[in-house]
Coordinates of N, CA and C in Angstrom, one line a residue:
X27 N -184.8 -13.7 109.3 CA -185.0 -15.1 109.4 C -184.4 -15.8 108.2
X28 N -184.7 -15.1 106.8 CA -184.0 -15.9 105.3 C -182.1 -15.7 105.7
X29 N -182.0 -15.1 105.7 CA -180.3 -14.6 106.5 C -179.8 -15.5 107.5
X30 N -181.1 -16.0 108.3 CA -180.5 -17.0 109.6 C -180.7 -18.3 109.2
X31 N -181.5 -18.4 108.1 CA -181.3 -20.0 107.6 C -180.1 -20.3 106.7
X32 N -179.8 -19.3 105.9 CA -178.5 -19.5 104.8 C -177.4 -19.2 105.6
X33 N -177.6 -19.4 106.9 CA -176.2 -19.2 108.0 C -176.0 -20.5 108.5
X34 N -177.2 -20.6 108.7 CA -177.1 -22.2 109.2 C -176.2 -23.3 107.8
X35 N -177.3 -23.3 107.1 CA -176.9 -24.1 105.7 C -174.6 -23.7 105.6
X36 N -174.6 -22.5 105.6 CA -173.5 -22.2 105.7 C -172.4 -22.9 106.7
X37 N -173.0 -23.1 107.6 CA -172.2 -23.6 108.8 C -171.9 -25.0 109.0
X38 N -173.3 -25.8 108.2 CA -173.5 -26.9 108.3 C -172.6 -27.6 107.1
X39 N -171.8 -26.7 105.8 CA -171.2 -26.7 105.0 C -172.0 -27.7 104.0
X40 N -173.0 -27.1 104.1 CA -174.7 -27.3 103.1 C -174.1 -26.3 101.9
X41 N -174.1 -26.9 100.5 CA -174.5 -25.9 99.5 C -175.5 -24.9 99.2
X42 N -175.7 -23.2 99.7 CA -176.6 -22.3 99.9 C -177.0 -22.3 98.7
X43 N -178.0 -22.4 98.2 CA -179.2 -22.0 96.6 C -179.1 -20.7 96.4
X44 N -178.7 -20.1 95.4 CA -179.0 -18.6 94.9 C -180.0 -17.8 95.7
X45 N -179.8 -16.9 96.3 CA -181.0 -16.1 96.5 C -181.9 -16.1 96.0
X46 N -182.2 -15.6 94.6 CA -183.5 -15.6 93.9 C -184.4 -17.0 94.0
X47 N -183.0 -17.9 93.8 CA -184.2 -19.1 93.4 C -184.5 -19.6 94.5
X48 N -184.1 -19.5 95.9 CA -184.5 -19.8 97.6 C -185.7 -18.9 98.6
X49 N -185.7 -18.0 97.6 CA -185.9 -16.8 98.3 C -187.5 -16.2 97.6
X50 N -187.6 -16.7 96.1 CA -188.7 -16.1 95.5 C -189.8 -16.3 96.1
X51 N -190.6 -17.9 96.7 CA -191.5 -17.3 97.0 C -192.1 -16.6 98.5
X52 N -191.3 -16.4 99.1 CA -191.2 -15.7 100.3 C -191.3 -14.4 100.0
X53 N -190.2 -14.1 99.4 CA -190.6 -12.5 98.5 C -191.7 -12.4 98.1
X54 N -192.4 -13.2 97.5 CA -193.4 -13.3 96.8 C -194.9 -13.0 97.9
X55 N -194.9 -14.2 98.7 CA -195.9 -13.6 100.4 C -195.9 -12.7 100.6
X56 N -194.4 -11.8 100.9 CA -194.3 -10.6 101.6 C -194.7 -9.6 100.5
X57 N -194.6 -9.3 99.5 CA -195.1 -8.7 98.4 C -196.3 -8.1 98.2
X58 N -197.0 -9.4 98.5 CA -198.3 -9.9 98.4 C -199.3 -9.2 99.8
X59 N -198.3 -9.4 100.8 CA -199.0 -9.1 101.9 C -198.8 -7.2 102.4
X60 N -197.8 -6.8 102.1 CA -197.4 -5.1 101.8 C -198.6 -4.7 100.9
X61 N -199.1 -5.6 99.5 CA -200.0 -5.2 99.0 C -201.3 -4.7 99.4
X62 N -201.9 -5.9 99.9 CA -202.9 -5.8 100.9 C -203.1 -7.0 102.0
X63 N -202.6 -6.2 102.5 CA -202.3 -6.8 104.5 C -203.5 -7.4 104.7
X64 N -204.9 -7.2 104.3 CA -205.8 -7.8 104.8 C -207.2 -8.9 104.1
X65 N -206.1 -9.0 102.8 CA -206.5 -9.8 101.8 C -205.8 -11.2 101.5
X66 N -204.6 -10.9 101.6 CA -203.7 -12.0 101.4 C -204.1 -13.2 102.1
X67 N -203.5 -14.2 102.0 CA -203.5 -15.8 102.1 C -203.3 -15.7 103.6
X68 N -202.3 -15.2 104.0 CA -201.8 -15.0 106.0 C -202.9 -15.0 106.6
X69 N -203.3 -14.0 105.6 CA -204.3 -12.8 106.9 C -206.1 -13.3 106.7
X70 N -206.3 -14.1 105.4 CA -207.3 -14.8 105.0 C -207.4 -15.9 106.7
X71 N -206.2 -16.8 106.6 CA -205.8 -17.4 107.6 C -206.2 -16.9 108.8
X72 N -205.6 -16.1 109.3 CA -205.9 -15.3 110.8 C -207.1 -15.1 110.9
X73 N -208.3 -14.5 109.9 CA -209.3 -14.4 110.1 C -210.2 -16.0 110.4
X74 N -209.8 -16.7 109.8 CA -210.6 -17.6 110.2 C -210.6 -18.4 111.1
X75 N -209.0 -18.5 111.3 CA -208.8 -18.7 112.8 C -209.5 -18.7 114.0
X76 N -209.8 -16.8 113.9 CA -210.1 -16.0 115.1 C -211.0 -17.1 115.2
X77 N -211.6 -16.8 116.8 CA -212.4 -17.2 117.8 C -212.9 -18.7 117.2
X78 N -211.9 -19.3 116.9 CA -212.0 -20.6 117.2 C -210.2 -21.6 117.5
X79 N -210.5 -22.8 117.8 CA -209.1 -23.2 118.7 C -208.0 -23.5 117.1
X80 N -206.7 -23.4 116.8 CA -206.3 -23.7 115.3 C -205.9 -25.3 115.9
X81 N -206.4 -26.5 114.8 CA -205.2 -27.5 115.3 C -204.8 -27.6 114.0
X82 N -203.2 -27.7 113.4 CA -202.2 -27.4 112.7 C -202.0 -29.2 112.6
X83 N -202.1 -29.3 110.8 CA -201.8 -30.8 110.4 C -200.6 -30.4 109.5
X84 N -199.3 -30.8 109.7 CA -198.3 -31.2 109.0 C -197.6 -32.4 108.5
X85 N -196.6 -32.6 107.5 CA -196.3 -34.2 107.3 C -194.7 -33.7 107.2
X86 N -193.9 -34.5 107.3 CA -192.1 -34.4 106.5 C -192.3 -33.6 105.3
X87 N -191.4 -32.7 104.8 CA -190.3 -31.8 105.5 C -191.2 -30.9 105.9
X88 N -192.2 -31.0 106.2 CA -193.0 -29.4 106.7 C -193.5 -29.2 108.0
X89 N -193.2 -30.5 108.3 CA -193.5 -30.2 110.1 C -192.9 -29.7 111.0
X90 N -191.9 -28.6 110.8 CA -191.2 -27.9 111.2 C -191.7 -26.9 111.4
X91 N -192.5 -26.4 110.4 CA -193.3 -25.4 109.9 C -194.2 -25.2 110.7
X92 N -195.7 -26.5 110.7 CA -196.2 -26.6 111.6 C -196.6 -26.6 112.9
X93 N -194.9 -26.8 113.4 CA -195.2 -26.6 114.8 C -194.3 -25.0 115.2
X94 N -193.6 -24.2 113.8 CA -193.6 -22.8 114.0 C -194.8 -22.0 114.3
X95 N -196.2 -22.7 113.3 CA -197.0 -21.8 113.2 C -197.7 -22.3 114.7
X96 N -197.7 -23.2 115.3 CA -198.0 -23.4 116.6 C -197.8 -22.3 117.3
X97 N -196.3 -22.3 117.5 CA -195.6 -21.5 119.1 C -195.8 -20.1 118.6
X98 N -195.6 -19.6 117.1 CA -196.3 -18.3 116.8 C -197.2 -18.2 117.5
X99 N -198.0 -18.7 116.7 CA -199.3 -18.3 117.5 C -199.7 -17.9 118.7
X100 N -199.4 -18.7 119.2 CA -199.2 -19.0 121.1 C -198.4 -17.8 121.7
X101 N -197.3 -17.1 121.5 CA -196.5 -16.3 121.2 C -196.8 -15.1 120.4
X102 N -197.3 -14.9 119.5 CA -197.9 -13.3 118.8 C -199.0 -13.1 119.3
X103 N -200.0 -13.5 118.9 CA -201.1 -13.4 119.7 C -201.8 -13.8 120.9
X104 N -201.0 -14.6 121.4 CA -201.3 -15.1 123.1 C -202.7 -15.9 122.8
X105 N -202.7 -16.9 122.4 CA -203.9 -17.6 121.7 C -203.5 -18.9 121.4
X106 N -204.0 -19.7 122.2 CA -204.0 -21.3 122.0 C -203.7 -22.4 120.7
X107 N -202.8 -22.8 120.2 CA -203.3 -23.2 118.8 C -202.5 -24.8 119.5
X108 N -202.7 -25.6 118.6 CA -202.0 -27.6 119.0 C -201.5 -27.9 117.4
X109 N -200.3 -28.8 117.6 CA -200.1 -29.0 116.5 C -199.8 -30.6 116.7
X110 N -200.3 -31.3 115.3 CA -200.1 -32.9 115.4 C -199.1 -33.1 113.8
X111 N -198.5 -34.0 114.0 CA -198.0 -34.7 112.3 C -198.6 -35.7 111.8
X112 N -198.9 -35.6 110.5 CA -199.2 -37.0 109.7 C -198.1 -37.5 109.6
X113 N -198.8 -39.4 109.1 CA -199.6 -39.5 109.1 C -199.9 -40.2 110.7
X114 N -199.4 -40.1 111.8 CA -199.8 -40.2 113.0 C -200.8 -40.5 113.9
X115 N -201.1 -38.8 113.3 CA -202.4 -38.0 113.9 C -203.5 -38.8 113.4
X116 N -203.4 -39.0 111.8 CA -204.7 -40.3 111.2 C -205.0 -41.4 112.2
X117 N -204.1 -41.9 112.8 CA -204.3 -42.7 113.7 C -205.4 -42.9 114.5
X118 N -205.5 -41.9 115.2 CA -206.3 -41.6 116.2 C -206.6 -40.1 116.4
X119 N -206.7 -38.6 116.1 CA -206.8 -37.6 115.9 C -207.7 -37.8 115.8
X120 N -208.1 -38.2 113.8 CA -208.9 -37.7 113.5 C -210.7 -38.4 114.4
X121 N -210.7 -39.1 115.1 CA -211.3 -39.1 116.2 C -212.4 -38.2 116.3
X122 N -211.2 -37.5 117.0 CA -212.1 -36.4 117.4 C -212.5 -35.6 116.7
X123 N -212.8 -35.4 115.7 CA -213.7 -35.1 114.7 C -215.3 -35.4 114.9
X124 N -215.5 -36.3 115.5 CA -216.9 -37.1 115.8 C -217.4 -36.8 116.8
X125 N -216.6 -36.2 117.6 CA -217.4 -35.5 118.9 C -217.7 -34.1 118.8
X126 N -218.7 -34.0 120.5 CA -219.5 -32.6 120.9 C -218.4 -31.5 120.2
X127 N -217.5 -31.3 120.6 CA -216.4 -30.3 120.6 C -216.0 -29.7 118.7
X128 N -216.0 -30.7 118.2 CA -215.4 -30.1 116.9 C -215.8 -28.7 116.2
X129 N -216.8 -28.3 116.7 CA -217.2 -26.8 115.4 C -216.1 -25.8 116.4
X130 N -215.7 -26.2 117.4 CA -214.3 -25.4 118.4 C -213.1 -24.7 118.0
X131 N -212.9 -25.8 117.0 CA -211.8 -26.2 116.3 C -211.5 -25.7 114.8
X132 N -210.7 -25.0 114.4 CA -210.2 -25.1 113.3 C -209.1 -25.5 112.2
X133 N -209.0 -26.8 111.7 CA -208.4 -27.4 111.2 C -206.9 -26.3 110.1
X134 N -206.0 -26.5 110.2 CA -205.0 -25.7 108.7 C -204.1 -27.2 108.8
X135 N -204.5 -27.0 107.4 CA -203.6 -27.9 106.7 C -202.5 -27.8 105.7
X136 N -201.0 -28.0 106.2 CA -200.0 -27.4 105.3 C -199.3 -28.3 104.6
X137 N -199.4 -28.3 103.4 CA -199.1 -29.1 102.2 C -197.9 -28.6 101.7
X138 N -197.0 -29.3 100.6 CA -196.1 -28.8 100.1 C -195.8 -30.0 98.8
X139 N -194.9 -29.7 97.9 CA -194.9 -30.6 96.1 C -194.1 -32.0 97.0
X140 N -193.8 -31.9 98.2 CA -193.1 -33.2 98.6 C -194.1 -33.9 99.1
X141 N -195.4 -34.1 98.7 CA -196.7 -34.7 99.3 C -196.6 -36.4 99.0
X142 N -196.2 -37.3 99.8 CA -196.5 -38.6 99.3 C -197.9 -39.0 98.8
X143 N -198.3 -40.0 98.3 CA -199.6 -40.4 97.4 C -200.7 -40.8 98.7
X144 N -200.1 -41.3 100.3 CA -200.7 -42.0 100.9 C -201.0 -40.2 101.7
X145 N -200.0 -39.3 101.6 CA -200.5 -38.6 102.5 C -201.8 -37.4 101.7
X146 N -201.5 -37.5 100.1 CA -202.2 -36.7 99.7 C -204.1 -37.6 100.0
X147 N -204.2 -38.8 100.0 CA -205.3 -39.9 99.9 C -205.7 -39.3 101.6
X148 N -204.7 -39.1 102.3 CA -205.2 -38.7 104.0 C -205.9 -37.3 104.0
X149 N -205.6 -36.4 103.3 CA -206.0 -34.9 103.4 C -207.0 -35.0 102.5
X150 N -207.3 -35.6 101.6 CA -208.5 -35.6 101.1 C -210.1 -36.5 101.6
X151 N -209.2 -37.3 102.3 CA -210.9 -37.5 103.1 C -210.9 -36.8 104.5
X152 N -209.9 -36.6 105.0 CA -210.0 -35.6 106.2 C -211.2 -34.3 105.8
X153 N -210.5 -34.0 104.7 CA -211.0 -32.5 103.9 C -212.8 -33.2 103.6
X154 N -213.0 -34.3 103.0 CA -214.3 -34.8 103.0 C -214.8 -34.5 104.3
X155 N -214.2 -35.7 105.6 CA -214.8 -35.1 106.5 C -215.4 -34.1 107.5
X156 N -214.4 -32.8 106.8 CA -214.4 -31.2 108.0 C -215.8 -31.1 106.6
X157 N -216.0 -31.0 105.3 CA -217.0 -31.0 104.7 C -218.2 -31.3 105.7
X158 N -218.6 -32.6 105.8 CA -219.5 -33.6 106.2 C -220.2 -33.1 107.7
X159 N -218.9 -32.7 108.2 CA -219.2 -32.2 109.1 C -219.6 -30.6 109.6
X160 N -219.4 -29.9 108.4 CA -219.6 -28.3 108.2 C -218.5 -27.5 109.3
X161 N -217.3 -28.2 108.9 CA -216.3 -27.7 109.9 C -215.9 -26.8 109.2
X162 N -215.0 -25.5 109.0 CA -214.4 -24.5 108.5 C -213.2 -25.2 108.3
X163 N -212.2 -25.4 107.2 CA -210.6 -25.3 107.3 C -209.7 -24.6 106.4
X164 N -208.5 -24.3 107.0 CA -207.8 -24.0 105.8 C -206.5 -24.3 105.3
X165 N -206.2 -23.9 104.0 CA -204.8 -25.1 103.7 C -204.0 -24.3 103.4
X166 N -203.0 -24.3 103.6 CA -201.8 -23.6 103.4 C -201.1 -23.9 102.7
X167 N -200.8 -23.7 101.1 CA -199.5 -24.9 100.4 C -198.3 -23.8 99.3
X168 N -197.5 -24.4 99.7 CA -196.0 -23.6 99.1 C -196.4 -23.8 97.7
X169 N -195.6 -23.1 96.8 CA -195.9 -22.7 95.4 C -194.6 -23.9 94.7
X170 N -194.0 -24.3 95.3 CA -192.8 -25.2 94.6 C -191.5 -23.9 94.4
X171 N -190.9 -24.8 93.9 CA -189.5 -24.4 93.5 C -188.1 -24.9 94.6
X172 N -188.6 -26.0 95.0 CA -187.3 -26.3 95.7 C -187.7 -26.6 97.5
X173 N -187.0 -27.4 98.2 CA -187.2 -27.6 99.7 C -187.0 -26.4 100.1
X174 N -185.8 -25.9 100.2 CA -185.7 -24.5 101.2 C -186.4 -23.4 100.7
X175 N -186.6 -23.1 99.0 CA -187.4 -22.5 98.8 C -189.7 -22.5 99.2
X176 N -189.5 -23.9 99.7 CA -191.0 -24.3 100.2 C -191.1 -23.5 101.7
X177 N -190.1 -24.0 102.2 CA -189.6 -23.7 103.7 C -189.9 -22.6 104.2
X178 N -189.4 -22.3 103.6 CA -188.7 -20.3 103.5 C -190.7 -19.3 103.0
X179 N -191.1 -20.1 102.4 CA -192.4 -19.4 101.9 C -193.2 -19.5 102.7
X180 N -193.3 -20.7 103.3 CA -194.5 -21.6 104.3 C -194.3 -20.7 105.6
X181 N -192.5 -20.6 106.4 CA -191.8 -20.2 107.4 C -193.0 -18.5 107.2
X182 N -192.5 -17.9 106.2 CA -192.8 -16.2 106.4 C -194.5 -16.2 106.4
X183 N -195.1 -17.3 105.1 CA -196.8 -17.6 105.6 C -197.1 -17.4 107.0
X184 N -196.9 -18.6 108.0 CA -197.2 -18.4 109.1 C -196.7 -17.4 109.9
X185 N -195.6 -17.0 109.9 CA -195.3 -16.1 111.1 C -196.4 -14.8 110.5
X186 N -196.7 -14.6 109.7 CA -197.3 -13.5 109.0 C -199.0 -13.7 109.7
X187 N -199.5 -14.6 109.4 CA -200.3 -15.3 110.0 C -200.4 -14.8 111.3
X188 N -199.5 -15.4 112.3 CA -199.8 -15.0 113.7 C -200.1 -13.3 113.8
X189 N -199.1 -12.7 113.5 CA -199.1 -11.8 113.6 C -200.2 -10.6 113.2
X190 N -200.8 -11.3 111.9 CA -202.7 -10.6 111.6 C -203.1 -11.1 112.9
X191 N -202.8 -12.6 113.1 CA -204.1 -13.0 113.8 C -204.2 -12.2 115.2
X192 N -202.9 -11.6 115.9 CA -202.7 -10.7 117.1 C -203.4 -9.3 116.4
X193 N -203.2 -9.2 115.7 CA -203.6 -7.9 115.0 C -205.1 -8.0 115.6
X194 N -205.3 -8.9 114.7 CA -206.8 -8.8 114.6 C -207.6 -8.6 116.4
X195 N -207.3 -9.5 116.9 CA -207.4 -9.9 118.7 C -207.0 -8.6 118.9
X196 N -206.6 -7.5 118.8 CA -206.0 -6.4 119.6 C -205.0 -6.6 120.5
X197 N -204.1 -7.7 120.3 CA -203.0 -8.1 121.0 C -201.3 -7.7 120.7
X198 N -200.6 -7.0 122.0 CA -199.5 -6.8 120.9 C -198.6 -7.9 121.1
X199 N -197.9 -7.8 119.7 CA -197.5 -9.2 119.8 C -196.1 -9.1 120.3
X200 N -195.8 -8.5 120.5 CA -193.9 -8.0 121.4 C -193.9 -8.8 122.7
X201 N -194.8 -8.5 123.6 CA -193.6 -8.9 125.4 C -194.7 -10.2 125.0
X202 N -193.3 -11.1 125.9 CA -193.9 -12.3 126.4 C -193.5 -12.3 127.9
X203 N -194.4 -11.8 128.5 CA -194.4 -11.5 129.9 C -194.5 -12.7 130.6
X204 N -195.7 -13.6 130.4 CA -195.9 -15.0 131.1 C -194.6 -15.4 131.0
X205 N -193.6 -16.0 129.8 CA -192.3 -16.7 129.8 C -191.5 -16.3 130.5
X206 N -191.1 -14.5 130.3 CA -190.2 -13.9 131.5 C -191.0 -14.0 133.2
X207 N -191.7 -14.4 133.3 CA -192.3 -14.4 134.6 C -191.7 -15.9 135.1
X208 N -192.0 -16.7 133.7 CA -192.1 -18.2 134.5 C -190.3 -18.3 134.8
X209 N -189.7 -17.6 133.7 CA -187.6 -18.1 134.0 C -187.4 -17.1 135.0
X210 N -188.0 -16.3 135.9 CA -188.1 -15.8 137.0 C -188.2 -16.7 138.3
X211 N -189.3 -16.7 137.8 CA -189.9 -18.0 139.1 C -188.7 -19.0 138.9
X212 N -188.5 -19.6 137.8 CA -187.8 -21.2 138.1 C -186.3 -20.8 138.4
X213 N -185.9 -19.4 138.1 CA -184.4 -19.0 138.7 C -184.6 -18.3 140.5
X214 N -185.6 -18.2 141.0 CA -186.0 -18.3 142.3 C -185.9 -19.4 142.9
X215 N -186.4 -19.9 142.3 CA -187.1 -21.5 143.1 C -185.9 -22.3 143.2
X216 N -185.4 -22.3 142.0 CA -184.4 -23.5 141.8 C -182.9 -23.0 141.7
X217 N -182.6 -21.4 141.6 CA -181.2 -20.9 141.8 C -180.6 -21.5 140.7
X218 N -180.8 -21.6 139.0 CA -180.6 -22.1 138.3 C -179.6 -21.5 137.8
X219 N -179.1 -20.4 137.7 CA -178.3 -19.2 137.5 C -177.0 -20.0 138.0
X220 N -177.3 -20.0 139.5 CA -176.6 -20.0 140.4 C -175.2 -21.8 140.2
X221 N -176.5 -22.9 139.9 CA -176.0 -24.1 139.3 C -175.2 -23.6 138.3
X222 N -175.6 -23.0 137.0 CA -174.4 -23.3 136.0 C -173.2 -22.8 136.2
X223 N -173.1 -21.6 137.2 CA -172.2 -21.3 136.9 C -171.2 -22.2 138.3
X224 N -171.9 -22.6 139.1 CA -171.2 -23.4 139.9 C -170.8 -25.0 138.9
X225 N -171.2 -25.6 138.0 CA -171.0 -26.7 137.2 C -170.0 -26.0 136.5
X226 N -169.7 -25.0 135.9 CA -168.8 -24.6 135.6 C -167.9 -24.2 135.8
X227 N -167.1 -23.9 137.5 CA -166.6 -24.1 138.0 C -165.5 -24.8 138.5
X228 N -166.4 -26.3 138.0 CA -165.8 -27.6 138.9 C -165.2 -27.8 138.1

């Protein structure tokens, strides 16, 4: 994955950052989690997760992140997770906080040193209210050193994350059988195959 971003950056004829200084704290997760797989920050995450629904709060530039650790999820461990952005979600989200359903739910919140003043004021009464309300959450936040170095830390966090959290579920996290079933179906149904290569054709 660190290899397929400094490809991109490359292509995009983006200035690539030194390895070490893009890369450290990512190394640093994976390090950390070789260490002990079932202590770390990821895998702290996945546990608390389990057997409850995750909904995933992100803001700019990290909401990319958060809706990785979404479709992970959904995808490693075959397990439901939603993802919303701030400050949006403040809008009307946090709502639902106030109803039957919320102990269902488990809030992660992913922060990073690019935190505006208005968004850090939003996470801290949210965080009052999962308090208030004896909700469980958890926060996820990059160590600094740079955007793609946040990116890159936060990116290997979560995927690492899903991947306990399948762990944990007794799920393996390899076939995605439902997906290949459904581009089955819709190349049945709809001869989609069949279209492109006829549009290509003409």
């Amino acid at each position: 994955m660190l290899a397929a971003v400094l490809r991109i950056l490359e292509r995009l004829n983006l200035p690539a950052p030194a390895p070490k200084s893009s890369t450290g704290g990512a190394r640093r997760v994976i390090e950390e989690f070789k260490a002990d797989p079932l202590g770390c920050l990821p895998a702290s995450i996945a546990a608390r997760i389990r057997g409850s629904v995750p909904l995933i709060y992100a803001y700019q530039p990290y909401s990319p992140v958060g809706f990785r650790f979404k479709t992970q999820v959904n995808e490693n461990a075959k397990y439901h997770a939603f993802f919303a952005e701030l400050p949006e979600a403040d809008h009307n989200e946090i709502m639902g906080w106030e109803g039957s359903l919320a102990a269902k739910y488990h809030p992660v919140l992913i922060r990073g040193s690019e935190e505006p003043s208005e968004i850090a004021a939003i996470l801290d009464f949210w965080k009052q209210v999962f308090e208030e309300r004896g909700i469980d959450s958890s926060e996820l936040r990059s160590s600094g050193g740079g955007r793609l170095s946040e990116l890159l830390e936060l990116l290997v966090s979560v995927d690492l994350a899903s991947y306990v959290l399948a762990l944990l579920l007794e799920v393996d996290p390899t076939p995605v059988n439902t997906i290949s079933r459904l581009k089955r179906t819709l190349d049945e149904r709809l001869n989609i195959e069949k279209r492109v290569i006829a549009e290509l054709e003409l």
